[in-house]
Amino acid sequence: MCEMTEVLEHPERWECITCGHEWERAPAPPAARVVKDAYGTVLADGDSVALIKDLKLKGSSQVIKGGTKAKGIRLVDGDHEISCKIEGVAIGLKACFVRKA
Ligand SMILES: [Zn+2]
């Protein structure tokens, strides 16, 4: 009986060195995306956050003041993890510039 102590790792399969038996690797579970605010608090869809510093809106002269709150955030893929509306304007925020409100 194969003890499978010596195995070769291939991208999609394992191979036993002792007997040559090969078997498929179990697909890795998709990593859950964890978005944390500036203080390490985990954020979730629907949370409210507050800016921890003034942020200049890209492409405009408008500045969003630190402390401004955004309700009902949505976590999205990409560089700016938080999609939300502030004063009616849909914007993307980086999680490192907010704290959970
Ligand atoms: Zn084997």
PDB file of C-alpha atoms and ligand atoms in Angstrom:
ATOM      1  CA  MET A   1       0.000   0.000   0.000  1.00  0.00           C
ATOM      2  CA  CYS A   2       1.263   3.419  -0.990  1.00  0.00           C
ATOM      3  CA  GLU A   3       1.929   5.693   1.927  1.00  0.00           C
ATOM      4  CA  MET A   4       2.197   8.794  -0.268  1.00  0.00           C
ATOM      5  CA  THR A   5       4.863  10.402   1.866  1.00  0.00           C
ATOM      6  CA  GLU A   6       6.983  11.431  -1.094  1.00  0.00           C
ATOM      7  CA  VAL A   7       4.911  13.317  -3.619  1.00  0.00           C
ATOM      8  CA  LEU A   8       5.814  15.566  -6.487  1.00  0.00           C
ATOM      9  CA  GLU A   9       3.752  18.673  -6.817  1.00  0.00           C
ATOM     10  CA  HIS A  10       2.624  19.655 -10.294  1.00  0.00           C
ATOM     11  CA  PRO A  11       0.419  22.636 -11.045  1.00  0.00           C
ATOM     12  CA  GLU A  12      -2.680  20.491 -11.540  1.00  0.00           C
ATOM     13  CA  ARG A  13      -1.820  17.137 -10.030  1.00  0.00           C
ATOM     14  CA  TRP A  14       0.194  15.256  -7.498  1.00  0.00           C
ATOM     15  CA  GLU A  15       2.536  12.450  -8.407  1.00  0.00           C
ATOM     16  CA  CYS A  16       3.747   9.806  -6.014  1.00  0.00           C
ATOM     17  CA  ILE A  17       7.474   9.296  -6.318  1.00  0.00           C
ATOM     18  CA  THR A  18       7.292   5.817  -4.881  1.00  0.00           C
ATOM     19  CA  CYS A  19       4.759   4.253  -7.239  1.00  0.00           C
ATOM     20  CA  GLY A  20       4.193   6.837  -9.925  1.00  0.00           C
ATOM     21  CA  HIS A  21       0.507   7.163  -9.151  1.00  0.00           C
ATOM     22  CA  GLU A  22      -0.916  10.551 -10.175  1.00  0.00           C
ATOM     23  CA  TRP A  23      -4.052  12.232  -8.986  1.00  0.00           C
ATOM     24  CA  GLU A  24      -5.655  15.578  -9.455  1.00  0.00           C
ATOM     25  CA  ARG A  25      -5.135  18.355  -7.000  1.00  0.00           C
ATOM     26  CA  ALA A  26      -8.278  19.516  -5.331  1.00  0.00           C
ATOM     27  CA  PRO A  27      -9.052  22.987  -6.617  1.00  0.00           C
ATOM     28  CA  ALA A  28      -8.230  25.624  -4.059  1.00  0.00           C
ATOM     29  CA  PRO A  29     -11.295  27.312  -2.620  1.00  0.00           C
ATOM     30  CA  PRO A  30     -11.639  30.872  -3.866  1.00  0.00           C
ATOM     31  CA  ALA A  31     -10.054  33.207  -1.395  1.00  0.00           C
ATOM     32  CA  ALA A  32     -12.613  35.361   0.296  1.00  0.00           C
ATOM     33  CA  ARG A  33     -11.833  38.972  -0.320  1.00  0.00           C
ATOM     34  CA  VAL A  34     -11.306  40.809   2.918  1.00  0.00           C
ATOM     35  CA  VAL A  35     -11.342  44.584   2.853  1.00  0.00           C
ATOM     36  CA  LYS A  36     -10.166  46.374   5.966  1.00  0.00           C
ATOM     37  CA  ASP A  37     -10.404  49.998   6.901  1.00  0.00           C
ATOM     38  CA  ALA A  38      -7.491  52.148   8.032  1.00  0.00           C
ATOM     39  CA  TYR A  39      -7.625  50.596  11.494  1.00  0.00           C
ATOM     40  CA  GLY A  40      -7.944  46.989  10.419  1.00  0.00           C
ATOM     41  CA  THR A  41     -11.700  46.665  10.891  1.00  0.00           C
ATOM     42  CA  VAL A  42     -13.198  44.344   8.318  1.00  0.00           C
ATOM     43  CA  LEU A  43     -15.708  46.084   6.065  1.00  0.00           C
ATOM     44  CA  ALA A  44     -18.762  44.534   4.460  1.00  0.00           C
ATOM     45  CA  ASP A  45     -21.367  45.527   1.918  1.00  0.00           C
ATOM     46  CA  GLY A  46     -23.876  47.915   3.432  1.00  0.00           C
ATOM     47  CA  ASP A  47     -21.528  49.333   6.056  1.00  0.00           C
ATOM     48  CA  SER A  48     -21.167  53.034   6.673  1.00  0.00           C
ATOM     49  CA  VAL A  49     -17.725  54.568   6.619  1.00  0.00           C
ATOM     50  CA  ALA A  50     -16.213  57.960   7.335  1.00  0.00           C
ATOM     51  CA  LEU A  51     -13.205  59.490   5.649  1.00  0.00           C
ATOM     52  CA  ILE A  52     -10.175  59.852   7.865  1.00  0.00           C
ATOM     53  CA  LYS A  53      -8.648  62.614   5.766  1.00  0.00           C
ATOM     54  CA  ASP A  54      -9.538  65.156   3.123  1.00  0.00           C
ATOM     55  CA  LEU A  55      -9.684  63.608  -0.305  1.00  0.00           C
ATOM     56  CA  LYS A  56      -9.504  65.484  -3.543  1.00  0.00           C
ATOM     57  CA  LEU A  57     -11.880  64.178  -6.151  1.00  0.00           C
ATOM     58  CA  LYS A  58     -10.034  63.052  -9.221  1.00  0.00           C
ATOM     59  CA  GLY A  59     -10.659  65.288 -12.190  1.00  0.00           C
ATOM     60  CA  SER A  60     -12.234  68.088 -10.209  1.00  0.00           C
ATOM     61  CA  SER A  61     -11.355  70.705  -7.665  1.00  0.00           C
ATOM     62  CA  GLN A  62     -13.869  69.328  -5.204  1.00  0.00           C
ATOM     63  CA  VAL A  63     -12.493  68.142  -1.897  1.00  0.00           C
ATOM     64  CA  ILE A  64     -14.329  65.712   0.323  1.00  0.00           C
ATOM     65  CA  LYS A  65     -13.626  66.613   3.906  1.00  0.00           C
ATOM     66  CA  GLY A  66     -12.312  64.151   6.435  1.00  0.00           C
ATOM     67  CA  GLY A  67     -15.178  62.900   8.568  1.00  0.00           C
ATOM     68  CA  THR A  68     -17.620  62.844   5.662  1.00  0.00           C
ATOM     69  CA  LYS A  69     -19.734  59.724   5.895  1.00  0.00           C
ATOM     70  CA  ALA A  70     -20.785  57.347   3.194  1.00  0.00           C
ATOM     71  CA  LYS A  71     -23.662  54.980   3.887  1.00  0.00           C
ATOM     72  CA  GLY A  72     -24.359  51.649   2.293  1.00  0.00           C
ATOM     73  CA  ILE A  73     -20.969  51.037   0.776  1.00  0.00           C
ATOM     74  CA  ARG A  74     -20.386  48.286  -1.729  1.00  0.00           C
ATOM     75  CA  LEU A  75     -17.123  46.366  -1.901  1.00  0.00           C
ATOM     76  CA  VAL A  76     -15.779  46.009  -5.399  1.00  0.00           C
ATOM     77  CA  ASP A  77     -12.727  44.590  -7.099  1.00  0.00           C
ATOM     78  CA  GLY A  78      -9.911  46.839  -8.034  1.00  0.00           C
ATOM     79  CA  ASP A  79      -7.648  49.498  -6.684  1.00  0.00           C
ATOM     80  CA  HIS A  80     -10.459  51.384  -4.933  1.00  0.00           C
ATOM     81  CA  GLU A  81     -12.207  48.723  -2.925  1.00  0.00           C
ATOM     82  CA  ILE A  82     -15.193  50.775  -1.830  1.00  0.00           C
ATOM     83  CA  SER A  83     -17.952  51.953  -4.117  1.00  0.00           C
ATOM     84  CA  CYS A  84     -20.269  54.484  -2.543  1.00  0.00           C
ATOM     85  CA  LYS A  85     -22.090  57.747  -2.942  1.00  0.00           C
ATOM     86  CA  ILE A  86     -21.076  60.915  -1.203  1.00  0.00           C
ATOM     87  CA  GLU A  87     -23.355  63.884  -1.602  1.00  0.00           C
ATOM     88  CA  GLY A  88     -25.052  62.124  -4.478  1.00  0.00           C
ATOM     89  CA  VAL A  89     -21.835  61.503  -6.386  1.00  0.00           C
ATOM     90  CA  ALA A  90     -20.799  57.915  -7.012  1.00  0.00           C
ATOM     91  CA  ILE A  91     -17.150  57.527  -6.152  1.00  0.00           C
ATOM     92  CA  GLY A  92     -14.601  54.845  -5.438  1.00  0.00           C
ATOM     93  CA  LEU A  93     -12.652  55.019  -2.214  1.00  0.00           C
ATOM     94  CA  LYS A  94      -9.574  53.285  -1.006  1.00  0.00           C
ATOM     95  CA  ALA A  95     -10.275  51.373   2.169  1.00  0.00           C
ATOM     96  CA  CYS A  96      -7.081  52.739   3.750  1.00  0.00           C
ATOM     97  CA  PHE A  97      -8.621  56.247   3.780  1.00  0.00           C
ATOM     98  CA  VAL A  98     -11.763  55.367   5.710  1.00  0.00           C
ATOM     99  CA  ARG A  99     -12.851  54.011   9.039  1.00  0.00           C
ATOM    100  CA  LYS A 100     -15.984  52.085   9.765  1.00  0.00           C
ATOM    101  CA  ALA A 101     -18.608  54.503  11.064  1.00  0.00           C
TER     102      ALA A 101
HETATM  103 ZN    ZN B   1       2.487   5.833  -4.411  1.00  0.00          ZN
END
